XYZ file of C-alpha atoms in Angstrom:
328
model
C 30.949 -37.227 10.304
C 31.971 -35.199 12.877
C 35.405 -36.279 15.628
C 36.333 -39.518 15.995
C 38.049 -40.539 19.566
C 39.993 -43.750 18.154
C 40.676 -44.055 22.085
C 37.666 -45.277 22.274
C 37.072 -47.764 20.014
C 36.871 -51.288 20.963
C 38.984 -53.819 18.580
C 36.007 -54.889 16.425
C 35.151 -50.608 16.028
C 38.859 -50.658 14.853
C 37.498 -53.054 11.136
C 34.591 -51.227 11.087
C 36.539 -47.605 11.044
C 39.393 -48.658 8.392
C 36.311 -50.204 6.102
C 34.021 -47.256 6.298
C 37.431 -45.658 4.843
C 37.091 -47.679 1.573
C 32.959 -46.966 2.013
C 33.411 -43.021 2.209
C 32.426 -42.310 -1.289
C 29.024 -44.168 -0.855
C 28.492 -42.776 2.659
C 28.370 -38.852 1.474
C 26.460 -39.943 -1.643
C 23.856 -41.236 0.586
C 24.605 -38.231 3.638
C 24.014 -35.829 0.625
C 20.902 -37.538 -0.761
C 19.025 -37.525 3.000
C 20.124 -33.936 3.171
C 18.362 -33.246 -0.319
C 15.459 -35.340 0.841
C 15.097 -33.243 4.242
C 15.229 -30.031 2.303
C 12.980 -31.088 0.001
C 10.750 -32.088 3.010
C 11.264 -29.157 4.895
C 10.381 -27.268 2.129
C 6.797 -28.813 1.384
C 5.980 -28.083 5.208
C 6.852 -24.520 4.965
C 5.206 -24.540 1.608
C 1.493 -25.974 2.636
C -1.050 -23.775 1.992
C 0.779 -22.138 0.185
C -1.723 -18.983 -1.752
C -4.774 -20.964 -0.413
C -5.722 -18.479 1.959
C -6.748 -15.162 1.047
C -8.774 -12.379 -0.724
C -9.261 -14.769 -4.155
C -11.093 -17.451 -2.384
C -13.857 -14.290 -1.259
C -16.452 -13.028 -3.149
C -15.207 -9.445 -3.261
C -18.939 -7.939 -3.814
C -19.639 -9.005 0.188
C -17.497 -6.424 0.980
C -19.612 -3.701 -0.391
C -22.326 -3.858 1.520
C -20.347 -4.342 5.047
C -22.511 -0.996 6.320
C -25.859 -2.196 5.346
C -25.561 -5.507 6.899
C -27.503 -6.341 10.535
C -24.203 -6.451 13.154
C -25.022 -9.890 14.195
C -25.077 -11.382 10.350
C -21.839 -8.889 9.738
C -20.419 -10.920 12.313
C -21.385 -14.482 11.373
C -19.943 -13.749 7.882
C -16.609 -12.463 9.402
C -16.311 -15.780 11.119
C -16.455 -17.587 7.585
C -14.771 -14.979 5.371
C -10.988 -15.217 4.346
C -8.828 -12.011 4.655
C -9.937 -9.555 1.376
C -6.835 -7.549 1.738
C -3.664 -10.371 1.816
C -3.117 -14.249 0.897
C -1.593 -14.932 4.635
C -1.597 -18.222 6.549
C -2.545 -17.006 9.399
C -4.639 -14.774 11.707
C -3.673 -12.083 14.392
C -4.794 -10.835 17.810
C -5.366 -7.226 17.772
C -3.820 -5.409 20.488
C -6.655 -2.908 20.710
C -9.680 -5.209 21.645
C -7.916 -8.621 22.171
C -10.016 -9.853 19.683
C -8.935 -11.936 16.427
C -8.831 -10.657 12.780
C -7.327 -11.775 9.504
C -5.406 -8.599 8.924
C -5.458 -4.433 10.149
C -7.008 -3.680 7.461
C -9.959 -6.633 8.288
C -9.989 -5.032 11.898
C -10.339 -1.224 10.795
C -13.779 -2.039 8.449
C -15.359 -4.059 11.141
C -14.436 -1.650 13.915
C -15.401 1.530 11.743
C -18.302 0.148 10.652
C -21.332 2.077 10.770
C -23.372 -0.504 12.868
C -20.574 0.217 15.824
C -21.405 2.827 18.520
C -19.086 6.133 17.513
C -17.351 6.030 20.455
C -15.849 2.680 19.862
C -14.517 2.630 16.679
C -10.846 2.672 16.927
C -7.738 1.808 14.489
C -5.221 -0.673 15.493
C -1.754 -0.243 15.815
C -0.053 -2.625 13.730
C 3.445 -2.367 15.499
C 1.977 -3.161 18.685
C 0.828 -6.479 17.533
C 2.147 -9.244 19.643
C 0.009 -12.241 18.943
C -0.889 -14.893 15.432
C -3.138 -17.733 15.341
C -1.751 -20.605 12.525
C -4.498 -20.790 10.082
C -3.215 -24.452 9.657
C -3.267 -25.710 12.479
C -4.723 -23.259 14.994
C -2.020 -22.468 17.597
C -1.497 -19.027 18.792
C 1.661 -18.130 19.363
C 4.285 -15.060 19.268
C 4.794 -13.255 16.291
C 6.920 -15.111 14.126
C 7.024 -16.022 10.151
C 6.937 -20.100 10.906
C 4.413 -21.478 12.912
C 6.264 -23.306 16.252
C 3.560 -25.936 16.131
C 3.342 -27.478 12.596
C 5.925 -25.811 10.643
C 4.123 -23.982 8.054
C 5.638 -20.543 6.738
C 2.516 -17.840 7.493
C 3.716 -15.580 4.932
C 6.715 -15.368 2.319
C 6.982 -12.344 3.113
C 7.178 -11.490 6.981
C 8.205 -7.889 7.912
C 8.948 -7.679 11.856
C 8.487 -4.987 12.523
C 4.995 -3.948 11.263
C 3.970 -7.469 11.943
C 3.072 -7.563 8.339
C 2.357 -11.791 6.483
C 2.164 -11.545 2.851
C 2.408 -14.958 0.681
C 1.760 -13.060 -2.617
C 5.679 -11.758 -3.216
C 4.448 -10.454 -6.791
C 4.289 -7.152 -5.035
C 7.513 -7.145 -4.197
C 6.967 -5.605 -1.188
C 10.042 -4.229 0.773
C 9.886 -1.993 4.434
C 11.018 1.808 4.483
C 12.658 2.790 7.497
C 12.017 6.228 6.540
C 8.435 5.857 6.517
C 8.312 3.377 9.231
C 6.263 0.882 7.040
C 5.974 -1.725 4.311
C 6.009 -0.395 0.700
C 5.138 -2.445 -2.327
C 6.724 -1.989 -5.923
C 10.569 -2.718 -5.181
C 12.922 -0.929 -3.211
C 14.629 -0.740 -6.126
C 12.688 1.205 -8.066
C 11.440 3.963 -5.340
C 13.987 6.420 -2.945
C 12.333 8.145 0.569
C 12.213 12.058 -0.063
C 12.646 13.096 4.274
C 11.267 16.443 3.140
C 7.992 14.732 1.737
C 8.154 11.906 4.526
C 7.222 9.240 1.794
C 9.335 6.856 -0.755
C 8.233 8.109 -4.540
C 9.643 6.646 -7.713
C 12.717 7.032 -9.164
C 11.685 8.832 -11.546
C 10.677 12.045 -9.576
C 13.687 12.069 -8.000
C 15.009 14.962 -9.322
C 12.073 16.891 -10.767
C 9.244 16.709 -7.621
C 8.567 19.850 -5.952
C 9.010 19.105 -2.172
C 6.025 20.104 0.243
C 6.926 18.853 3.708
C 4.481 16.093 4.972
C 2.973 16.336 1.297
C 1.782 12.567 2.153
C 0.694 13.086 5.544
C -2.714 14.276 4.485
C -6.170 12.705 3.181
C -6.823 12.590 -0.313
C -8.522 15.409 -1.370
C -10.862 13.981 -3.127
C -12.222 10.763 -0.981
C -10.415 11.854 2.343
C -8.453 8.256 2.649
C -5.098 9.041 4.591
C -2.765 8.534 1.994
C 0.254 7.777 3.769
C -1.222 4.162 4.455
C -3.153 4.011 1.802
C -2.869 0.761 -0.549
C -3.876 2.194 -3.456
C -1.834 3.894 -5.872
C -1.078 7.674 -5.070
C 0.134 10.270 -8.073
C 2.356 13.497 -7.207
C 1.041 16.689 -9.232
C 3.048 19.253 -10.325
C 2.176 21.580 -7.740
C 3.587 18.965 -5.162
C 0.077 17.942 -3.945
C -0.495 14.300 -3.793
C -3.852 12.556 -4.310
C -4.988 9.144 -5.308
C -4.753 7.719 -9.117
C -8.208 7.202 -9.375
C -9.363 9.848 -8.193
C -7.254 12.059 -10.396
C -8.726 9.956 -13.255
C -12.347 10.577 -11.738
C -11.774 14.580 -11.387
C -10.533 14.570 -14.984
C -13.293 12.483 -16.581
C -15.809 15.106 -15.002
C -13.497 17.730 -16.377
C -12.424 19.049 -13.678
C -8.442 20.083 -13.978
C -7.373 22.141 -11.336
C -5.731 20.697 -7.989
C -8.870 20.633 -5.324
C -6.314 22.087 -2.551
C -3.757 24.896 -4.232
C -6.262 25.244 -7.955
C -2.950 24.795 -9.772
C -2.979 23.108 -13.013
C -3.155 19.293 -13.090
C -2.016 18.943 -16.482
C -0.348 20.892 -19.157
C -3.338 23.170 -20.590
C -1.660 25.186 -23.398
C -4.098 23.516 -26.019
C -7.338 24.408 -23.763
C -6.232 28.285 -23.081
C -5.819 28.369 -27.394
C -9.782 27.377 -27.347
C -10.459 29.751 -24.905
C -8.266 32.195 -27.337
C -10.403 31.855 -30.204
C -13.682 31.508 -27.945
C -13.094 34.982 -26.819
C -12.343 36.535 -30.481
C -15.458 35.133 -31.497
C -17.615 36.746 -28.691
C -17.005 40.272 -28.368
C -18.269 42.014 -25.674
C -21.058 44.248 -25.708
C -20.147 47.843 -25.480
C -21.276 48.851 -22.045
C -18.186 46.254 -21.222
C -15.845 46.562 -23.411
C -13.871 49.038 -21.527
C -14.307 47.785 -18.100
C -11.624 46.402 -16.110
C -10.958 43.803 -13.402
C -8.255 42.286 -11.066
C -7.735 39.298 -11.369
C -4.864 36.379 -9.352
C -3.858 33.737 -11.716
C -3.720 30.364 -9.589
C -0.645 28.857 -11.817
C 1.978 31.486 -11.496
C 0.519 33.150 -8.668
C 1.127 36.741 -10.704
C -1.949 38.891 -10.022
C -2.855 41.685 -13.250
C -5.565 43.895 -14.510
C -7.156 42.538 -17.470
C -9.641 43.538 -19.812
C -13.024 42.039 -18.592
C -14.957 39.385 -20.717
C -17.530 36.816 -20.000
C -15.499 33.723 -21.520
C -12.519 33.844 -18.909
C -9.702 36.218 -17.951
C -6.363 35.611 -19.237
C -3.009 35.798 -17.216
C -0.782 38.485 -18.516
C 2.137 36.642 -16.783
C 1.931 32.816 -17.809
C -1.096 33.481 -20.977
C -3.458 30.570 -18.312
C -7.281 31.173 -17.905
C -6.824 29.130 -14.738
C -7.717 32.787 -12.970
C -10.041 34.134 -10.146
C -11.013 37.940 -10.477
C -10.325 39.622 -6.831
C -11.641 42.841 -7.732
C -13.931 44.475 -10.268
């Protein structure tokens, strides 16, 4: 109820105070009902919209053919498409261009399109972002998680400083100061390695091998920076990083050596005992039975000289195949 200046009260103020004294019980019952009703108010303002807006409401497919599309219909569509990348209530105003885009990631594939001229194809800087548009109700306005205009909360989840509006929280996205952005997968469950300059789960976080910047590279396979990438990156055991995927790609076309060191993706003691019994049963003719190479194992690193043989040359260090002959 806040203070009460009896002082100024009038005589007839005077009944009214001492009855509202015998009233008090009904008065907060009612005082605590409006305050439920206003919360529960407030709460379906900030809530409209809520996961209406957003990459399920798109057909996906569009997006593949982005580069074969005419500029001027790539542009049309843009104008009608929801954001493929977040469910956001709202749209931003890239720093870059001044122009307006549902998300970074929205700006990047229209300005590195194909149909734009080289020279002005250009990232933007997400921190630098200073500018949203309500998708609700249309008013631009400083970045900020609720819109000043109709109330509406633009994204559950609203990271500062990379300007970042997410409504889908299953992600459980959290920001790394370490790494300067937004993760997703719990804080909880990942640590920042300073040597690596990423976060990586908790479960390497005693067992990775540490290669400074090890995420501040492309993948090796499809050339995607990984340190911003949103897809799922894997540590191998040589401390390379490269994208799931694209691990599972190399392997399905057998391919099991790391594309930048040659290391070992995998243990391979069960393939080097069929290379084993592949060489016993293909002796050498005798012209080359006697002649020797050198050869650089690229798992232990150990270089040898080893008996030649068509098959494969076998580490005398670590008993791996995964060799390269250096000289004959």
């Amino acid at each position: 109820m806040g203070e009460v200046h009896i002082e100024n009260l009038v005589p007839q103020d005077f009944r009214l105070f001492h009855h509202m004294g015998s009233c008090s019980q009904h008065f907060n019952e009612d005082h605590i009902f409006s305050e439920e009703s206003m919360n529960v108010e407030t709460s379906e303002i900030l809530d409209k919209g809520l996961m209406e807006y957003g990459y399920e409401s798109v057909p996906v497919y569009l997006a593949k053919f982005n580069s074969f599309l005419p500029l001027y219909l790539l542009n049309m569509m843009c104008s009608v498409i929801r954001c493929l990348h977040y469910r956001r209530r709202c749209r931003i105003r890239a720093p870059c261009c001044n122009e307006i885009f549902d998300c970074r990631h929205c700006h990047n594939e229209a300005k590195n399109n194909i149909n734009v001229d080289q020279k002005h194809r250009h990232d933007m800087p997400r921190h630098e972002t200073k500018q949203v548009i309500c998708s609700l109700c249309g008013t631009e306005q400083e970045v900020q998680q609720v819109c000043i205009n109709c109330g509406v909360c633009m994204g559950k989840y609203f990271c500062e400083t990379c300007k970042l509006f997410d409504d889908d929280t299953s992600k459980k996205q959290y920001h790394c100061g370490g790494c300067g952005i937004c993760r997703i997968g719990g804080l909880e469950n990942f640590f920042h390695c300073y040597k690596c300059g990423c976060c990586y789960s908790n479960l390497l976080k005693n067992s990775h091998p540490c290669i400074e910047g090890a995420m501040h590279h492309d993948c090796p396979v499809c050339f995607e920076f990984l340190f911003e990438s949103r897809y799922d990156v894997t540590v191998l055991p040589c401390g390379h990083t490269i994208h799931k995927s694209c691990l599972k790609e190399m392997r399905d076309h057998y391919q099991y050596a790391c594309p930048l060191c040659s290391k070992s993706v995998c243990d391979m003691s069960k393939v080097w005992e069929k290379f084993d019994m592949e060489i016993a049963a293909t002796p050498m003719p005798e012209h080359y039975q006697n002649k020797m190479v050198r050869i650089l194992c690229n798992d232990c690193g150990k270089s040898s000289e080893v008996q030649f043989h068509v098959v494969a040359q076998k580490c005398l260090n670590c008993k791996s195949y995964n060799t390269r002959q250096t000289r004959s």
